[in-house]
Coordinates of C-alpha atoms in Angstrom, one line a residue:
X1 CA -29.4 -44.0 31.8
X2 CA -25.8 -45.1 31.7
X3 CA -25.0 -42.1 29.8
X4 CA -26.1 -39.8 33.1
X5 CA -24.6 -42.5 35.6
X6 CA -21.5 -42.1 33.8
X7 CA -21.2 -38.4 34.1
X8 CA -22.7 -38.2 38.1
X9 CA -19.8 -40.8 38.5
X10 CA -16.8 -38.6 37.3
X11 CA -18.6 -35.2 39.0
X12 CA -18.6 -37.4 42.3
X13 CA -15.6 -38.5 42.2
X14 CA -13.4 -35.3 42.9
X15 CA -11.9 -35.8 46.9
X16 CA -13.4 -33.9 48.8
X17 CA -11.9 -33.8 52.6
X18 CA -14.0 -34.3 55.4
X19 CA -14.4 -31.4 56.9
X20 CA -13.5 -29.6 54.8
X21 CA -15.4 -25.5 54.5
X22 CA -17.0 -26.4 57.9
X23 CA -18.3 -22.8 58.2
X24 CA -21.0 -23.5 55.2
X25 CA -22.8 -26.8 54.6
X26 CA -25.3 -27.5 51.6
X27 CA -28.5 -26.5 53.4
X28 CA -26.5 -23.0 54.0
X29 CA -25.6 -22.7 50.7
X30 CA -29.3 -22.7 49.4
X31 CA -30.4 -20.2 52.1
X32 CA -27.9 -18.6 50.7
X33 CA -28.9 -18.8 46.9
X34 CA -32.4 -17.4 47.1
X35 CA -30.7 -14.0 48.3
X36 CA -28.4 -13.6 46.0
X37 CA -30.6 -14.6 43.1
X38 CA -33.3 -12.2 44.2
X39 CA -30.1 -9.2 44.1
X40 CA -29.0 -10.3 41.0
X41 CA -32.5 -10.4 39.0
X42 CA -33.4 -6.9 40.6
X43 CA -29.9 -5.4 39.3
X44 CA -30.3 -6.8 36.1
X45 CA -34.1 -5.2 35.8
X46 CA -32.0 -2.3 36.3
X47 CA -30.1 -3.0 33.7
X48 CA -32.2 -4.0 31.6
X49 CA -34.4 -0.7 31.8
X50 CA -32.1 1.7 31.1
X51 CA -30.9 -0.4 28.1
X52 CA -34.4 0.4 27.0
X53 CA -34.6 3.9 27.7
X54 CA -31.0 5.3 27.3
X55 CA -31.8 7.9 24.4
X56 CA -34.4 9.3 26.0
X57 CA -32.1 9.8 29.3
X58 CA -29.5 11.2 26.9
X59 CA -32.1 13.3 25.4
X60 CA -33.2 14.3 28.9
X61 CA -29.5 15.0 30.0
X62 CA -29.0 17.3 27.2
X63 CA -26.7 14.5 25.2
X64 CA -28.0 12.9 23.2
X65 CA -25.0 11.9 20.9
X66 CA -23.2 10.1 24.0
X67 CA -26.2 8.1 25.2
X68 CA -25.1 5.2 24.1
X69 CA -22.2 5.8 26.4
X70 CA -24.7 5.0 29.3
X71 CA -25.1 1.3 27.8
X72 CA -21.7 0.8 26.6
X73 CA -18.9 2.0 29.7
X74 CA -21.5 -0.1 31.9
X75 CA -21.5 -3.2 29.9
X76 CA -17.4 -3.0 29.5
X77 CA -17.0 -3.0 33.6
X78 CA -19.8 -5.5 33.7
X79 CA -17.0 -7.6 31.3
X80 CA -14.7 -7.1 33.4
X81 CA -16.0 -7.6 37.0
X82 CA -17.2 -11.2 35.4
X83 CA -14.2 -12.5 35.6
X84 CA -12.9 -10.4 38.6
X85 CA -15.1 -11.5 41.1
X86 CA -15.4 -15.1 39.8
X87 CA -11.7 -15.3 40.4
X88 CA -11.7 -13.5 44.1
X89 CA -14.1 -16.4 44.4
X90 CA -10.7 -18.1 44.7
X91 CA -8.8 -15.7 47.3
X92 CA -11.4 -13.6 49.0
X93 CA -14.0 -14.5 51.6
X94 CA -17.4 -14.5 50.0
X95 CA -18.8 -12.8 52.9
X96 CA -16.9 -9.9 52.4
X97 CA -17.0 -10.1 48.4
X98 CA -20.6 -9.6 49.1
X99 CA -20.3 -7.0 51.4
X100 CA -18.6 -5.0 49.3
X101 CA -20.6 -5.2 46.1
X102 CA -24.0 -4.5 48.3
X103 CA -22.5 -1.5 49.6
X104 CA -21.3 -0.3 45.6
X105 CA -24.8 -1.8 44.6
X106 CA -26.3 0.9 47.3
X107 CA -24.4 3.7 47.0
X108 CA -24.7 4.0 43.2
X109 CA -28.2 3.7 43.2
X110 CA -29.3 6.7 45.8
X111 CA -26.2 8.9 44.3
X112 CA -28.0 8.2 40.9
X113 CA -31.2 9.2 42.2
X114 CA -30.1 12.1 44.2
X115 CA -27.6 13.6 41.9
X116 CA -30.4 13.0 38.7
X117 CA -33.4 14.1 40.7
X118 CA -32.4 16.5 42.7
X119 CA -30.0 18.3 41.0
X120 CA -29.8 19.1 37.4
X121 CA -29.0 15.6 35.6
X122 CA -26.2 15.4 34.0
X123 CA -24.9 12.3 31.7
X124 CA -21.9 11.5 33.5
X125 CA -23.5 11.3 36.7
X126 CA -25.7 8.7 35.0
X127 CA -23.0 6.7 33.5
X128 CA -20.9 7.3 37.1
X129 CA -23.7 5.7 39.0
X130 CA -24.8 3.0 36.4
X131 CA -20.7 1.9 36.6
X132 CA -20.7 1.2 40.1
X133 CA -24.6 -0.2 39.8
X134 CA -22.9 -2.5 37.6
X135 CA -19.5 -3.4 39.6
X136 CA -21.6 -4.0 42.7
X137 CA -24.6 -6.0 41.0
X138 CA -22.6 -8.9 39.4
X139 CA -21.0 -9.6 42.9
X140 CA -24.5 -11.0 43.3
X141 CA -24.6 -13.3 40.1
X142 CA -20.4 -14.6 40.4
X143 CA -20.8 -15.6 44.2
X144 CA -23.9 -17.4 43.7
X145 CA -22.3 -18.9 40.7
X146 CA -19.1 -19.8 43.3
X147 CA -21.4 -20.7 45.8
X148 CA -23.6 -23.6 43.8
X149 CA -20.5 -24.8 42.5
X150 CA -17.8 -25.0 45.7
X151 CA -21.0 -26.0 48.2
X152 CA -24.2 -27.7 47.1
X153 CA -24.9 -31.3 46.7
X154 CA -23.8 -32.8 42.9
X155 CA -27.6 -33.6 43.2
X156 CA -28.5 -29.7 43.1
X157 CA -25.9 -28.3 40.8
X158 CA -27.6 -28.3 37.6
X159 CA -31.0 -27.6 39.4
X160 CA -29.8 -24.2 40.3
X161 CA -27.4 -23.3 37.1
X162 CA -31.0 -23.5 35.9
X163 CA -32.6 -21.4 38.1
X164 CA -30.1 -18.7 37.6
X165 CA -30.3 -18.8 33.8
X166 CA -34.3 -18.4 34.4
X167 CA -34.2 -15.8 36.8
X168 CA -31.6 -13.9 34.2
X169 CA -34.0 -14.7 31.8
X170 CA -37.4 -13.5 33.7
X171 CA -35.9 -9.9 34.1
X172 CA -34.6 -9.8 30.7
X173 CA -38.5 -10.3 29.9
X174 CA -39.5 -7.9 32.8
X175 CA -37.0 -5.3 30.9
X176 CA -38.8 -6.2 27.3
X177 CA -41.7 -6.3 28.6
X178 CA -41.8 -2.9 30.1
X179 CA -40.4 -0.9 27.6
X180 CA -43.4 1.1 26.6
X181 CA -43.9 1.8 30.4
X182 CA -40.6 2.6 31.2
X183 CA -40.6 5.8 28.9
X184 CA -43.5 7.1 30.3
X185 CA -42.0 7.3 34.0
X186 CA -39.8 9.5 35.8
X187 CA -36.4 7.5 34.5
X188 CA -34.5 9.1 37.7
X189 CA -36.5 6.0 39.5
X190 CA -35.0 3.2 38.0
X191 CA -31.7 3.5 40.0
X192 CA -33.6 3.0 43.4
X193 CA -35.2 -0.7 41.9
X194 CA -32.2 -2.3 43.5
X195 CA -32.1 -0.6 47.2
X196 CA -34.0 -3.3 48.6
X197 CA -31.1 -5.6 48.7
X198 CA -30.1 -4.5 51.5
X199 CA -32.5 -6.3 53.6
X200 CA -30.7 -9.0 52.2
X201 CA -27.5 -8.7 53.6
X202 CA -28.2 -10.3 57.2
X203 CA -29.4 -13.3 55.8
X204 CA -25.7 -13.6 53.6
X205 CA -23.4 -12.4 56.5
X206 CA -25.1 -15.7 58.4
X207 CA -25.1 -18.0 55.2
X208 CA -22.2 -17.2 53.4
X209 CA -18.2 -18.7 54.4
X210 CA -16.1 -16.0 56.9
X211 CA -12.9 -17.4 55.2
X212 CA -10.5 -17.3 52.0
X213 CA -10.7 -20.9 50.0
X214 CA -7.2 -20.7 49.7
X215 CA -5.1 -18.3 52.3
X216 CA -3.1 -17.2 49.2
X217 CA -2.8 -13.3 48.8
X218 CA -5.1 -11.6 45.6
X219 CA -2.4 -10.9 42.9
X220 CA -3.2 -7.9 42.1
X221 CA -1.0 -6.8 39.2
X222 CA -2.4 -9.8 37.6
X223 CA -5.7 -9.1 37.9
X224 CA -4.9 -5.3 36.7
X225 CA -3.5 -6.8 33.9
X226 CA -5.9 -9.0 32.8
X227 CA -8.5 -6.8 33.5
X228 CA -7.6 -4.1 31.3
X229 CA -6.4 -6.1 28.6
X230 CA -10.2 -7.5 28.5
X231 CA -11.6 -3.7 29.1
X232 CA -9.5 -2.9 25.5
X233 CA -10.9 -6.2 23.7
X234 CA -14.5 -5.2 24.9
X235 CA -14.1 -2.0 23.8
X236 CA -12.4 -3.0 20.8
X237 CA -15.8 -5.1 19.5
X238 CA -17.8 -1.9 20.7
X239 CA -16.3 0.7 18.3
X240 CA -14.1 -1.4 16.2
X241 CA -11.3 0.5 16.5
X242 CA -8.5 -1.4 15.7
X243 CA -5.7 0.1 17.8
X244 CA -7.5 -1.3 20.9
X245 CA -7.7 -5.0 19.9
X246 CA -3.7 -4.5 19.2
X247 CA -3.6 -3.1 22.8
X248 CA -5.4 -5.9 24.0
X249 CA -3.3 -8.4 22.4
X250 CA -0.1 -7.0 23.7
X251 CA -1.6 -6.5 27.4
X252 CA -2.6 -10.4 27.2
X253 CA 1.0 -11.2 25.8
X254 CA 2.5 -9.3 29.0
X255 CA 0.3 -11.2 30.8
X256 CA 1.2 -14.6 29.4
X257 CA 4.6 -13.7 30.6
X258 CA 3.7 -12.3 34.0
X259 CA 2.1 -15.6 34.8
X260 CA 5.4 -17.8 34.0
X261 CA 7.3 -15.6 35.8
X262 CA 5.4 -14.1 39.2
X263 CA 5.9 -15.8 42.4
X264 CA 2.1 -17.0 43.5
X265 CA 0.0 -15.4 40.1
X266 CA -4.0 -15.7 40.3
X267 CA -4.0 -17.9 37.5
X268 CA -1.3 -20.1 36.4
X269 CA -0.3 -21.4 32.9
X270 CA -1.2 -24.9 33.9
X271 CA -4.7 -23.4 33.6
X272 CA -4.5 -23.2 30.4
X273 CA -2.6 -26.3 29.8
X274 CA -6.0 -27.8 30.8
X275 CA -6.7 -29.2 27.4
X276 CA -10.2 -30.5 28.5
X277 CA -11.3 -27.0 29.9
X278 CA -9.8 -25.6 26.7
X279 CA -12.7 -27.7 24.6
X280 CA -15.4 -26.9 27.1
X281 CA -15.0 -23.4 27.0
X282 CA -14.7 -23.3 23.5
X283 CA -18.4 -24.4 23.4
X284 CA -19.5 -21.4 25.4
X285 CA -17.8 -19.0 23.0
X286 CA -19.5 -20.4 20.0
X287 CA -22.8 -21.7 21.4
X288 CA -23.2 -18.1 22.8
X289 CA -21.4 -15.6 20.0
X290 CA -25.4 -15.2 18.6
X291 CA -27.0 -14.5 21.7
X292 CA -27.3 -11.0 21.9
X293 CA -28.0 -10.9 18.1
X294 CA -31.9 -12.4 17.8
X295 CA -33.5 -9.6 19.7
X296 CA -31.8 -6.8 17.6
X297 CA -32.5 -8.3 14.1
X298 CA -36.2 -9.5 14.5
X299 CA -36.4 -5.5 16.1
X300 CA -35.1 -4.2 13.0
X301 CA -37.6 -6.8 11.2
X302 CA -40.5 -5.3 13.1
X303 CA -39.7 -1.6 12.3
X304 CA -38.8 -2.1 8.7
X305 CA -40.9 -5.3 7.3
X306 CA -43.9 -4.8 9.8
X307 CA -43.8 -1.2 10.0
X308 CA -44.0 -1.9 14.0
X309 CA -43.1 0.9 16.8
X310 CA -40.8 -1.1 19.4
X311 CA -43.7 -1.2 21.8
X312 CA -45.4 -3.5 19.8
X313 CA -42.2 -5.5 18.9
X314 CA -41.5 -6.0 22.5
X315 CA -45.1 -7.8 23.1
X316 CA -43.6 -10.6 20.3
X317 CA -40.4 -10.9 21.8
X318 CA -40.9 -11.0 25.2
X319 CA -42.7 -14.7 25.1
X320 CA -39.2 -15.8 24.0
X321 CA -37.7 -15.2 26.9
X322 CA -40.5 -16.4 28.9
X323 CA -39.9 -19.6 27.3
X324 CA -35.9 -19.3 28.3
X325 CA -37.0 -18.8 32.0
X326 CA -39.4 -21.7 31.9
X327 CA -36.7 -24.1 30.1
X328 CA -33.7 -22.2 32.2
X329 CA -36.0 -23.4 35.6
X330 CA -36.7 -26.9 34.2
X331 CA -33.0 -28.0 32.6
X332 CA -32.0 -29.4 36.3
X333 CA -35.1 -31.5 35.8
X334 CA -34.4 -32.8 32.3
X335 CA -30.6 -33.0 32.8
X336 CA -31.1 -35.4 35.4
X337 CA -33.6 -37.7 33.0
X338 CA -31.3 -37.7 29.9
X339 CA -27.9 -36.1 31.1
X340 CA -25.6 -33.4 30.0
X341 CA -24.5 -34.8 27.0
X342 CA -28.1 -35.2 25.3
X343 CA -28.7 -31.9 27.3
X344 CA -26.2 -30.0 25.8
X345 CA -27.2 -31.3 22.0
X346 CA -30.6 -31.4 22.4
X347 CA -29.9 -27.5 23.0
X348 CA -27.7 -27.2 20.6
X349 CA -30.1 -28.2 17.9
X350 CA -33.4 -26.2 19.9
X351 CA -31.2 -23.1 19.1
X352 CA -30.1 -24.6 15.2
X353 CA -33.9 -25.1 14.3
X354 CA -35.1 -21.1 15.7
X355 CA -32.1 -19.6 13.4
X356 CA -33.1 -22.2 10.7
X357 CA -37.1 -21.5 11.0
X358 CA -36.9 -17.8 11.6
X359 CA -35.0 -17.0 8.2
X360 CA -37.9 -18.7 6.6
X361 CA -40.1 -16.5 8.3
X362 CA -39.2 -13.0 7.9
X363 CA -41.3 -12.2 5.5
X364 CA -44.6 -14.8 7.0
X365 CA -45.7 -12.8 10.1
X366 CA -44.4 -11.5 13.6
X367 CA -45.8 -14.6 15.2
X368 CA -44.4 -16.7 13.3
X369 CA -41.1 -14.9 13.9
X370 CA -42.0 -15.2 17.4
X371 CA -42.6 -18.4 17.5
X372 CA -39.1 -19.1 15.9
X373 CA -37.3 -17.0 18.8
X374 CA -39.3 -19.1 21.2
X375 CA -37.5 -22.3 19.8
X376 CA -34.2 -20.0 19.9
X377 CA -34.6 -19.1 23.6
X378 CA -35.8 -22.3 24.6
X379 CA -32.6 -23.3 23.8
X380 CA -30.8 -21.0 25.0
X381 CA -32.8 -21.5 28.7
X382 CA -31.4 -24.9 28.2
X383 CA -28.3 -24.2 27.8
X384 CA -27.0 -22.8 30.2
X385 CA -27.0 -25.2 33.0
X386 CA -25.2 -28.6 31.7
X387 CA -22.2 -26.3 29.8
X388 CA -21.5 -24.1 32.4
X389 CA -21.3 -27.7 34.9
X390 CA -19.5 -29.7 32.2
X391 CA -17.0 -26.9 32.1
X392 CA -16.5 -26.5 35.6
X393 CA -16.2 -30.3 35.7
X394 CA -13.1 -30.2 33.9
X395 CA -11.9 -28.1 37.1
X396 CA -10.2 -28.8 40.8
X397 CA -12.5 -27.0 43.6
X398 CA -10.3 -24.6 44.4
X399 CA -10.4 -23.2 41.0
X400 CA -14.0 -22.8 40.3
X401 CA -13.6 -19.3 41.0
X402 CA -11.8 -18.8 38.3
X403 CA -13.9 -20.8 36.3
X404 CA -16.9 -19.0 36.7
X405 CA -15.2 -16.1 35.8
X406 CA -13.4 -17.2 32.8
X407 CA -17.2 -18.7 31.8
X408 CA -18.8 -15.3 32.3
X409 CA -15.3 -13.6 30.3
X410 CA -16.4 -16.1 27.3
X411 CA -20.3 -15.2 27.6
X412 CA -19.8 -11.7 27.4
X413 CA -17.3 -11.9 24.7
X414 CA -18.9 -14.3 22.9
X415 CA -21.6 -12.6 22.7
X416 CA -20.2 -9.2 21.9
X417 CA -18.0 -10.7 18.7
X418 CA -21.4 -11.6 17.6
X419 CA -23.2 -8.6 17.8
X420 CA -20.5 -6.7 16.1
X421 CA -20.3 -9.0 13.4
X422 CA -24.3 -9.4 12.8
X423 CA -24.6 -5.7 13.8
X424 CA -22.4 -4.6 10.9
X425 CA -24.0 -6.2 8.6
X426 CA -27.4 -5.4 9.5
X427 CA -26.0 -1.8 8.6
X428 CA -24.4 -2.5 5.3
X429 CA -26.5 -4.9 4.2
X430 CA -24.4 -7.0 1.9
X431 CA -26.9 -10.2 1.5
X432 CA -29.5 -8.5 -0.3
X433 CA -29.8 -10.4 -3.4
X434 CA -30.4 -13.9 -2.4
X435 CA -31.6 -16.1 -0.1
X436 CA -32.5 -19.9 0.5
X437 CA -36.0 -18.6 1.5
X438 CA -36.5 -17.0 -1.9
X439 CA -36.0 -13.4 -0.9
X440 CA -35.1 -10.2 -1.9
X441 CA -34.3 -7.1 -0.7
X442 CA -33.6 -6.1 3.0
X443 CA -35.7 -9.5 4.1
X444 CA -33.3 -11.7 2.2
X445 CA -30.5 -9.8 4.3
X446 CA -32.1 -10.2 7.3
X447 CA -33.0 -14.0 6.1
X448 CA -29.4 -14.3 5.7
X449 CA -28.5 -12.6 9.0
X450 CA -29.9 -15.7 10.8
X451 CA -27.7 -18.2 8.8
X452 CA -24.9 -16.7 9.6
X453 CA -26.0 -16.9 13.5
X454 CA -26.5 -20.8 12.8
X455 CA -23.3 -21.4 11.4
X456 CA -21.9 -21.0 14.9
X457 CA -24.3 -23.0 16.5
X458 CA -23.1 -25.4 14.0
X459 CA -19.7 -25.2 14.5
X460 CA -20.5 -25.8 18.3
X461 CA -22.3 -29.0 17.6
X462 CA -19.4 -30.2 15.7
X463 CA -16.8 -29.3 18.4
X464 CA -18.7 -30.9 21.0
X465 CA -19.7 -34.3 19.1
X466 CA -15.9 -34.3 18.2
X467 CA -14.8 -33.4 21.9
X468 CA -17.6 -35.0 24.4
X469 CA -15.8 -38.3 25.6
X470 CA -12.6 -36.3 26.3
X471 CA -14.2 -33.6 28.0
X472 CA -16.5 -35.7 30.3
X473 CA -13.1 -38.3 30.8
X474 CA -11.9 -38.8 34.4
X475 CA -8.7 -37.0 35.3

């Protein structure tokens, strides 16, 4: 189609120097892939788990009123280290980037175990060794994002964006899947699920590039800056408290002013000044603000419509994210038919119709419900892989780094600003009287619940039908 020619044309036409990374070539970039896939998916199973089975740790530990703390100070560093190592991307040699997070990776996992198992568990020993779980297991997901983007063929981009949003996808249905099972096991054993990564290792020391992309020094105070203004914003849309989003803001305005001023800063203002990133990434933030927010409110559904423990839920749910792995794996494959514009709104609209069909349905059965987060997800799956490649489009090579961390930033906060707004009112439950589906009661809340998700899907729509051309224009 011309549409696709079009876009493969301005992709393709960034210089690229002969010779130029001659330590990695295409072929060692994939080899390189599988790896780091494989550690990502098996630290995200991790994750996953003891999302699932966090109160009955903290019940276990003797605290149960700060289990949550064993989700929430994980997921804030796991915000954080997104954009972190995306950026080192920049700066550091991949090799050692991944050497590094293996070794965290390891080393929180058996002190987890040992420290839980055999000695008397404690819950800051399990939120200690699910933090630097965390900080070593997205090493995995932000170099192979670096990696497809800096070193494989135009050709395979979008191929494996896909695969990386399916394999995301697969353990998020592992985790959903496995909940009931989970519970019934020794929990202590879910920290050692990722020590197998280090057989991995080897085979990335061989594949991956000995060398820094740009010989510049890591600017540290501004990545100290940066990151803990984000670690306040994260935490801000996790207790609402608003003394931290006014930290935040004033860390990011010392940071705006650091950047003008500092002699060779990580991240300069011209960035920003990137009007055509500005609109792509705006597309992540509002395509993906509802993302975290279907699972919890068809849960809430299943326990208080259905009367449904959240073993039974989980056997519902966990097609939909089948259906985001098999979409995630295929969207290289129907990107290349009908390209990433048509592939971004054809998306767009998978995820518009779920929200749409599933407020209708809350009160018509589980599977139907189901069936309505499949369309959701599917979208989702879809997603993924012609966004994150239109945005990084918009960028030069040597700052993809920083692009796949600023798109991981926007996911997670995104994502987090949604599920603090649809989570709030799930509690208060302020749409009770009406509804478009004819509802009353707690179903028209939930009913409504799923509008308000579609009204940024919506808004993203319109953004990108407005923005397209400009965004996909040659520099």
């Amino acid at each position: 189609m011309a549409e696709t020619t079009k876009e493969s044309t301005v992709s393709s036409q960034k210089p690229k120097a002969k010779g130029s990374d001659p330590e990695i070539t295409s072929d060692q970039a994939v080899k390189a892939l599988i790896p780091l896939l494989i550690t990502f998916i098996l630290g995200t199973l991790c994750l996953q788990g003891f999302n699932l089975v966090f109160t009955q740790v903290g019940k276990d530990v003797g605290a149960p009123a700060q289990a949550s703390l064993i989700t929430a100070l994980p997921s804030i560093v796991l915000g954080i280290v997104c954009f972190v190592y995306g950026s080192l991307g920049d700066f550091v040699s991949l090799k050692k980037l991944v050497v590094v997070g293996i070794t965290l990776l390891i080393t929180g996992s058996i002190f987890g175990f040992v420290a839980n198992f055999w000695f008397k568990a404690n819950i800051w020993t399990v939120i200690i060794a699910r933090v630097i779980q965390t900080a070593g297991e997205q090493v995995a997901g932000s170099v192979y994002l670096v990696v497809a983007t800096k070193y494989l063929k135009d050709s395979l981009k979008v191929i494996f964006f896909g695969i990386f949003t399916a394999g995301y996808q697969v353990s998020a249905a592992i985790g959903v899947f496995a909940a009931g099972f989970l519970t019934s096991i020794h929990w202590q054993y879910l920290f050692l699920i990722p020590v197998v990564t280090v057989l991995f290792l080897p085979l990335l020391l061989h594949n991956l590039p000995n060398k820094s992309s740009t010989g510049e020094k890591v600017d540290v105070w501004g990545f100290v800056l940066f990151g803990t203004a984000t670690a306040f914003l994260t935490l801000f849309f996790s207790y609402m408290m608003w003394w931290m989003l006014l930290v935040s803001a004033a860390l990011y305005a010392v940071f705006a002013v650091y950047i003008h001023k500092a002699k060779n800063p990580f991240i300069t203002p011209d960035f920003f000044h990137n009007t055509r990133w500005i609109m792509a990434i705006s597309l992540i933030l509002l395509f993906y603000l509802p993302n975290y927010s279907f699972s919890p409110i068809f849960n809430a559904i299943g326990s208080e419509i259905y009367h449904m423990g959240t073993d039974t839920i989980s056997l519902y749910i966990v097609w939909a994210f089948v259906v985001a792995a098999i979409f995630g794996t295929c969207s290289g494959w129907i990107i290349g038919k009908i390209g990433k514009t048509r592939g971004i709104i054809l998306a767009g609209c998978a995820q518009l119709i779920g929200l749409v069909v599933a407020s209708f349905c809350v009160n018509v059965s589980p599977v139907a419900l189901a069936l309505a987060g499949c369309i959701y997800y599917a979208g989702i799956g879809m997603m993924y892989s012609p966004i994150v490649d239109s945005v990084l489009g918009t960028l030069t090579k040597d700052e993809s780094g920083r692009g796949v961390g600023m798109n991981d930033l926007a996911m997670n906060v995104a994502g987090s600003i949604g599920i603090a707004i649809i989570g709030g009112l799930m509690s208060s439950k302020p749409m009770t009287g009406f509804s478009l589906a004819g509802l009353k009661g707690s179903a028209a809340n939930y009913s409504n619940l799923f509008l308000v998700a579609a009204i940024a899907t919506i808004a993203g729509l319109v953004v990108f039908f407005i923005c397209h051309k400009k965004i996909y224009a040659q520099k």
